[in-house]
GROMACS .gro file of C-alpha atoms in nm:
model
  283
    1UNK     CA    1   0.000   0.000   0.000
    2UNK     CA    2   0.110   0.400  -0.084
    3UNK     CA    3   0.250   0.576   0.228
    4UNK     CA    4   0.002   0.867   0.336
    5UNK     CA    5   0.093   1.232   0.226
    6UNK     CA    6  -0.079   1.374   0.529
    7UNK     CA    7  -0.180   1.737   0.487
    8UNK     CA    8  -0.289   1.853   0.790
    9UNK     CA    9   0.031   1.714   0.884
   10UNK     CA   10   0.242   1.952   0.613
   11UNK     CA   11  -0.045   2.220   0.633
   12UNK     CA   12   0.017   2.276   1.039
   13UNK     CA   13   0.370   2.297   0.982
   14UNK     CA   14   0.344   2.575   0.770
   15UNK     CA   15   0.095   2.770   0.991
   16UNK     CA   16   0.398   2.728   1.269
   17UNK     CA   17   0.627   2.883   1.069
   18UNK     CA   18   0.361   3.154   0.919
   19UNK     CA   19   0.269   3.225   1.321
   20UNK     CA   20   0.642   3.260   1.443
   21UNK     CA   21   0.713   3.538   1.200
   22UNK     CA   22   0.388   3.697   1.299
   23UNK     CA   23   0.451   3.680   1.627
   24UNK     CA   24   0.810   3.810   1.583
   25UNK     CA   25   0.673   4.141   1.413
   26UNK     CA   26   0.458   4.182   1.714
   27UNK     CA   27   0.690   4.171   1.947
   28UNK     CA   28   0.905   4.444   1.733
   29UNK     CA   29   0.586   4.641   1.745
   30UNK     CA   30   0.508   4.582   1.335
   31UNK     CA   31   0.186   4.557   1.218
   32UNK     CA   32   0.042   4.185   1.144
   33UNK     CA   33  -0.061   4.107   0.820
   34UNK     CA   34  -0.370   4.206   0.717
   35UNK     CA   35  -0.647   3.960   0.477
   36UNK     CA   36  -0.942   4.116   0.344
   37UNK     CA   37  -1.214   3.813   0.251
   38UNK     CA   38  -1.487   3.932   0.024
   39UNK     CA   39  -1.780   3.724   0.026
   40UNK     CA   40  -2.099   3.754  -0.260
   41UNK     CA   41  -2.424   3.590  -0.149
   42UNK     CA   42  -2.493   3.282   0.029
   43UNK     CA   43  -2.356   2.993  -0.159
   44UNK     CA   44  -2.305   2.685   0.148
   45UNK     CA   45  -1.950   2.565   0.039
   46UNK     CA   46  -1.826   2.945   0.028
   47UNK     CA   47  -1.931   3.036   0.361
   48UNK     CA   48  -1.756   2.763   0.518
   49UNK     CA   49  -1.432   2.818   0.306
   50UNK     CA   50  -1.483   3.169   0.425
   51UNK     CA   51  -1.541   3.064   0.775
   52UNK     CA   52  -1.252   2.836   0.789
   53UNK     CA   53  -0.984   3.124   0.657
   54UNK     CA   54  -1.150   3.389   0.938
   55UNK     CA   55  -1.064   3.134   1.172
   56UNK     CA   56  -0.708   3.072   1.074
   57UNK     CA   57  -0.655   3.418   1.025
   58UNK     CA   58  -0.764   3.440   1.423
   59UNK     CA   59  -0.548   3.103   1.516
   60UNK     CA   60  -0.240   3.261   1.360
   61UNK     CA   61  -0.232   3.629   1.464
   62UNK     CA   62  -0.327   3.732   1.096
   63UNK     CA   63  -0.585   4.078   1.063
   64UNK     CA   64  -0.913   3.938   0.883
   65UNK     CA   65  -1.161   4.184   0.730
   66UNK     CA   66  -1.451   4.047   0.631
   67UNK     CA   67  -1.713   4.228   0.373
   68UNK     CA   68  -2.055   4.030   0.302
   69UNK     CA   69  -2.246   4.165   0.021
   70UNK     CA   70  -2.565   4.104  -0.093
   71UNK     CA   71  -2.632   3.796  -0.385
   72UNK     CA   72  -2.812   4.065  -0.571
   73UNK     CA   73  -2.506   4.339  -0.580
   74UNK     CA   74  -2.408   4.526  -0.897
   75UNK     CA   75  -2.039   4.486  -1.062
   76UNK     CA   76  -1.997   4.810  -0.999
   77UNK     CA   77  -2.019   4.799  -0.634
   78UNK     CA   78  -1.834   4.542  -0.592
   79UNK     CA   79  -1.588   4.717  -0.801
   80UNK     CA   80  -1.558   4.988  -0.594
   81UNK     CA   81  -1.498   4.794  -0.253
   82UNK     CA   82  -1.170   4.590  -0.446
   83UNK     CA   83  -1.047   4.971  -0.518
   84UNK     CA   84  -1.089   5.081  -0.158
   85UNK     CA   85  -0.908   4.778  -0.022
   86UNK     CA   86  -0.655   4.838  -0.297
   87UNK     CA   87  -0.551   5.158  -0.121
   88UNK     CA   88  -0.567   5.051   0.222
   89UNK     CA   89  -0.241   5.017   0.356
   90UNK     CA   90  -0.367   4.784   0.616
   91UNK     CA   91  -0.496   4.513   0.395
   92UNK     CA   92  -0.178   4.299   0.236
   93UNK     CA   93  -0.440   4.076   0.088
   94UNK     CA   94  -0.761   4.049  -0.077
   95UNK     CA   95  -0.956   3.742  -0.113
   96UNK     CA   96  -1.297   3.744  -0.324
   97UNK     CA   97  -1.462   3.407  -0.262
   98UNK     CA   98  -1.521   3.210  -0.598
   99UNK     CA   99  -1.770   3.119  -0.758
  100UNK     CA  100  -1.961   3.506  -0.818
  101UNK     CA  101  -2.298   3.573  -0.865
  102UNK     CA  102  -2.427   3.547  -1.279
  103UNK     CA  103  -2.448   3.937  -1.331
  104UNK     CA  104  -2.072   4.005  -1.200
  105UNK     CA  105  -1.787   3.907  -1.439
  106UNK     CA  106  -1.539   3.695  -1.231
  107UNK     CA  107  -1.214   3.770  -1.429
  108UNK     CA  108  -1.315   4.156  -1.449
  109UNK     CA  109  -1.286   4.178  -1.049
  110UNK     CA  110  -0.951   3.957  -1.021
  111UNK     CA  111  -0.780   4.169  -1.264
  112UNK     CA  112  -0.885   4.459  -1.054
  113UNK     CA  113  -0.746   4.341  -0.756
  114UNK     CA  114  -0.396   4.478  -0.723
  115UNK     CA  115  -0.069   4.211  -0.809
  116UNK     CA  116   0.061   4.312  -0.473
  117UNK     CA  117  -0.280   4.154  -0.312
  118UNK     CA  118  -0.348   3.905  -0.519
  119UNK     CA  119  -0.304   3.664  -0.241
  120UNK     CA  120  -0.511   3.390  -0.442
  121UNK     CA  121  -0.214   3.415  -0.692
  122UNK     CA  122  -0.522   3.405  -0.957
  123UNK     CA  123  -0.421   3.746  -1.124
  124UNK     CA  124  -0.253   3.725  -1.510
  125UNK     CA  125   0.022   3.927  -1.378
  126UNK     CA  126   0.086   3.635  -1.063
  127UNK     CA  127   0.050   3.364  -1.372
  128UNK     CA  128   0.246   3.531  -1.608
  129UNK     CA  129   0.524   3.586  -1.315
  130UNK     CA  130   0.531   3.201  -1.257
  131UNK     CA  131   0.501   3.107  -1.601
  132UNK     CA  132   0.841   3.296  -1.708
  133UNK     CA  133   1.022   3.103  -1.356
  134UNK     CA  134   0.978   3.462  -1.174
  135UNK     CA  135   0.754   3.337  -0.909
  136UNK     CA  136   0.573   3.607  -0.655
  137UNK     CA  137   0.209   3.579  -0.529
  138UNK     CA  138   0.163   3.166  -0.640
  139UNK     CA  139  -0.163   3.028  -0.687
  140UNK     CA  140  -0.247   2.847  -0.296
  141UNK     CA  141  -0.336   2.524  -0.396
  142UNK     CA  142  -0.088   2.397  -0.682
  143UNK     CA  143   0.210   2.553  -0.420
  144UNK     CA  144   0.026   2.359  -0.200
  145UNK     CA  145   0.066   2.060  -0.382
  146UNK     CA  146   0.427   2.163  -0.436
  147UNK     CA  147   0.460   2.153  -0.015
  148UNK     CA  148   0.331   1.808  -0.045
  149UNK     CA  149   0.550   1.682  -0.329
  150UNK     CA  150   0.888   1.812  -0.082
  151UNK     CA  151   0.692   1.679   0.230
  152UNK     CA  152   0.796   1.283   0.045
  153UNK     CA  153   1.168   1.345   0.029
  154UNK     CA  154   1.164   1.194  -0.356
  155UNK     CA  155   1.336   1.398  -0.600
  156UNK     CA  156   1.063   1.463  -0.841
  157UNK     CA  157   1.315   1.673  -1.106
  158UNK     CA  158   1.333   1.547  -1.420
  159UNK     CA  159   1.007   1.291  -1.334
  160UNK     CA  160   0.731   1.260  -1.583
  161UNK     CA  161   0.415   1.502  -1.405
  162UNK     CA  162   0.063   1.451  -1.589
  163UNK     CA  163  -0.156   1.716  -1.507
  164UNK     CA  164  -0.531   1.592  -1.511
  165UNK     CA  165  -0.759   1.894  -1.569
  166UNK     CA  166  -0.696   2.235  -1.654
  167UNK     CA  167  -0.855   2.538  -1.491
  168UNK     CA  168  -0.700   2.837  -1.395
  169UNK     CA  169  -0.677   2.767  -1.029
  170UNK     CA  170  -0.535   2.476  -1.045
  171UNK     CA  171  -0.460   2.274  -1.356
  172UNK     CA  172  -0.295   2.538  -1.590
  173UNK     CA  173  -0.059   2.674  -1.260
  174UNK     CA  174   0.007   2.308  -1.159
  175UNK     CA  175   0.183   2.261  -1.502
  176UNK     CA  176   0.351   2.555  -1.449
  177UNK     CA  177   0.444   2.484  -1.081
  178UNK     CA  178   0.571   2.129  -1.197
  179UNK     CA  179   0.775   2.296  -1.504
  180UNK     CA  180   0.919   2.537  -1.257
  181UNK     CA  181   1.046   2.169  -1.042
  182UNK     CA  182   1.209   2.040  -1.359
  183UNK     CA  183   0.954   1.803  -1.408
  184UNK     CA  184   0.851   1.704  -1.817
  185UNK     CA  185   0.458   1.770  -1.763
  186UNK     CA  186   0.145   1.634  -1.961
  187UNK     CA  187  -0.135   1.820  -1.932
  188UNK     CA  188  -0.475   1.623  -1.972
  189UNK     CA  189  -0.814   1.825  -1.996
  190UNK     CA  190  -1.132   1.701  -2.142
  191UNK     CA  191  -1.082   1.683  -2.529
  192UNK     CA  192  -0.740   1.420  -2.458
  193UNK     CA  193  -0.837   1.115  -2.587
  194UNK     CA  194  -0.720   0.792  -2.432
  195UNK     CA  195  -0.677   0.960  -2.071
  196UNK     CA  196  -0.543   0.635  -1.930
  197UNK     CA  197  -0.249   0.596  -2.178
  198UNK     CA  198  -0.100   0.933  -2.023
  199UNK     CA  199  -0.185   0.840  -1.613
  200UNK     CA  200  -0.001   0.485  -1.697
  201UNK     CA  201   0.278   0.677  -1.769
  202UNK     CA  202   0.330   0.925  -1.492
  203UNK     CA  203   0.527   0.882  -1.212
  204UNK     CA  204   0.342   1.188  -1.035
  205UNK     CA  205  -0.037   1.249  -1.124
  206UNK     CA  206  -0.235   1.559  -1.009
  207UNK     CA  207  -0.578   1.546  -1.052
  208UNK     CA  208  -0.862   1.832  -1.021
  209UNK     CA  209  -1.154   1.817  -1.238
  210UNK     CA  210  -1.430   1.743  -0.989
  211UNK     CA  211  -1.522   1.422  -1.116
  212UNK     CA  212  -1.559   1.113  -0.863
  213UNK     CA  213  -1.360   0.827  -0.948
  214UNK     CA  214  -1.237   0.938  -1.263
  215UNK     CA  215  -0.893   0.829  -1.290
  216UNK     CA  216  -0.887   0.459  -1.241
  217UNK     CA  217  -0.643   0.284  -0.948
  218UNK     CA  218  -0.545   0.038  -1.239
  219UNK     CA  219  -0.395   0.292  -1.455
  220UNK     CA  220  -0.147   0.442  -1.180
  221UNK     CA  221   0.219   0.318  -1.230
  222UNK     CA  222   0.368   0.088  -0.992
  223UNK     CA  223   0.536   0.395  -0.760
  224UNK     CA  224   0.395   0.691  -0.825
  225UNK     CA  225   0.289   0.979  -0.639
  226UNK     CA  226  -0.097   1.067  -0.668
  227UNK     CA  227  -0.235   1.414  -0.554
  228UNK     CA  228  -0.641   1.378  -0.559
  229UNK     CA  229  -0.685   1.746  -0.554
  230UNK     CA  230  -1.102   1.634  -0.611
  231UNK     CA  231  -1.331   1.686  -0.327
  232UNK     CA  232  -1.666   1.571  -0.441
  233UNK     CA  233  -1.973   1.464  -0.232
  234UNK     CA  234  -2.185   1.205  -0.296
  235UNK     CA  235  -2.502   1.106  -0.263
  236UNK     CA  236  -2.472   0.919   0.088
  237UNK     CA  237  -2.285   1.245   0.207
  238UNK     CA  238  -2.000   1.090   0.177
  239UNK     CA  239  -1.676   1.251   0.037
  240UNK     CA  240  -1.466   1.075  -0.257
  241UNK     CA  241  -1.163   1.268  -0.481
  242UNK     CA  242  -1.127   1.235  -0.865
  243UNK     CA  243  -0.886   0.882  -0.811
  244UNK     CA  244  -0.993   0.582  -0.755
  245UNK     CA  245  -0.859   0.556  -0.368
  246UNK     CA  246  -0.856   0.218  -0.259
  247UNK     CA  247  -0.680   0.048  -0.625
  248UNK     CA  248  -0.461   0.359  -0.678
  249UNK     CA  249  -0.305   0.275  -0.315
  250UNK     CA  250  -0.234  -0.072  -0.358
  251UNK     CA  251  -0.057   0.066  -0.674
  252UNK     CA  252   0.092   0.404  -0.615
  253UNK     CA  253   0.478   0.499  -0.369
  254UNK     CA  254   0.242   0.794  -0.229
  255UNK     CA  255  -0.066   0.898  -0.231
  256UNK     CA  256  -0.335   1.184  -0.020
  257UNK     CA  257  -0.617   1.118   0.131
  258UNK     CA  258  -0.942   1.268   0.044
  259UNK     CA  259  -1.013   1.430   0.278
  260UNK     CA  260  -0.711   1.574   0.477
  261UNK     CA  261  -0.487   1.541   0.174
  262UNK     CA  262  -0.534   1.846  -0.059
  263UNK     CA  263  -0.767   2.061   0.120
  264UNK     CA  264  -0.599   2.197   0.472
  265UNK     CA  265  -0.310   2.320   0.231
  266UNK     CA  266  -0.478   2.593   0.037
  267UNK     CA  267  -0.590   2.766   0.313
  268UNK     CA  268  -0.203   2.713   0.470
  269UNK     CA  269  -0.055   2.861   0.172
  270UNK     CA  270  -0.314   3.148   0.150
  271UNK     CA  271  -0.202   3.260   0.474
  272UNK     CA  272   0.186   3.200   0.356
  273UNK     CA  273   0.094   3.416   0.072
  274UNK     CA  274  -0.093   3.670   0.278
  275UNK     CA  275   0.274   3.705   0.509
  276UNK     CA  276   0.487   3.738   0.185
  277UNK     CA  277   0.282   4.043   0.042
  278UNK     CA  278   0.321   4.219   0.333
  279UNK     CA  279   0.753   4.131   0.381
  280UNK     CA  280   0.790   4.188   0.040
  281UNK     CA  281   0.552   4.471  -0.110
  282UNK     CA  282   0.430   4.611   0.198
  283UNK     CA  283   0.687   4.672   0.440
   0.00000   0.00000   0.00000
């Protein structure tokens, strides 16, 4: 069976390190870092993303600032609250909770959001940084992933990656994350045809595409590292990733857990991010 990458493990590690330097500045009487965390509506899953980052922000000495608008507010308005929090000097980081309401254009509000606060790493200017090896602001959960990778202790450079979906949080940064390693990187999405011929290949596979099950345990190379990066609930209310668990372990070196694998390092990274803005552009 795959040894467990545990990441609450790797996440609470980083928190410890992310609290020490917070602490330090208090104690030399500098300001703690500060988050804002916009929130649109009343979508179930957000709130208790939201709720989760308050209370790490609260755990780890980190200023949050929360705004909760309205389901029903205009682009505009929300607009203008991303410029105000742009020019506060006391927010290092703003956060507006994905997915946004139908009348408010998603990528129109992230590009507003200053590079310098782009703490989701989600901005074209973050990507673009990352793409050309001149990382800043990262995207939280494919550096998250990247924490997990060095949390093994196997040298991944140089190691086929195949990247298994590819959205903009996570798929099209993880191949660039992965590049950035000196890994050679496949990227699968949903037009590749014969998905399985890639996976058998890989000696790491990252999945996100937020379909149970998807990737089968019997195509996952004797060794390899799997990151489920799915978290999908099913009908008995049970949670399952985008591998097969049970047949990709018997197969795979490594392997994380859904949940506790992916998921408590996003939020870890986030507040990583949130620390670097303010040593770095903020200071």
């Amino acid at each position: 069976m795959a040894q467990i990458i545990d990441g609450r493990l790797v996440a609470e590690q980083v928190k410890s390190v992310v609290k020490e330097k917070i602490d330090q500045r208090l104690s030399d009487n500098l300001r703690p870092p500060g988050l804002a965390v916009v929130l649109v509506g009343d979508d179930p899953a957000s709130e208790v993303y939201v709720r989760n980052k308050r209370k790490t922000c609260d755990a780890l000495g980190v200023k949050s600032i929360s705004h909760n608008l309205s389901s029903d507010v205009g682009q505009a308005e929300l607009l203008a609250l991303v410029d105000a929090l742009n020019n506060d000097e006391t927010v290092d980081g703003i956060l507006v909770q994905l997915p946004l309401p139908s009348q408010i254009d998603a990528n129109v509000v992230l590009e507003t959001i200053r590079p310098d606060k782009d703490v989701d790493g989600f901005h074209p200017y973050n990507i673009g940084r990352l793409a050309v090896r001149m990382p800043t602001l990262r995207p939280c959960t494919p550096y998250g992933v990247m924490k997990l990778l060095e949390s093994t202790g196997e040298a991944i450079r140089g190691k086929h990656a195949v990247v298994v979906g590819a959205s903009n949080i996570v798929g099209r940064p993880m191949g660039l994350e992965l590049l950035l390693a000196g890994c050679t990187v496949t990227s699968c999405h949903r037009f590749t045809e014969d998905l399985a011929s890639f996976v058998k290949q890989a000696d790491i596979v990252v999945v996100g595409v937020g379909i149970p099950d998807l990737v089968k345990g019997a195509w996952i190379k004797p060794g390899a590292i799997v990151i489920d990066v799915g978290m999908n609930r099913l009908e008995s209310g049970k949670l399952a990733g985008d591998v097969e668990y049970l047949p990709a372990a018997e197969r795979a070196g490594w392997i994380t857990p859904v949940p506790g694998g992916v998921g408590p390092m996003t939020i870890a990274m986030l507040m990583q991010n949130t620390l670097y803005a303010l040593e770095t552009f903020h200071s």
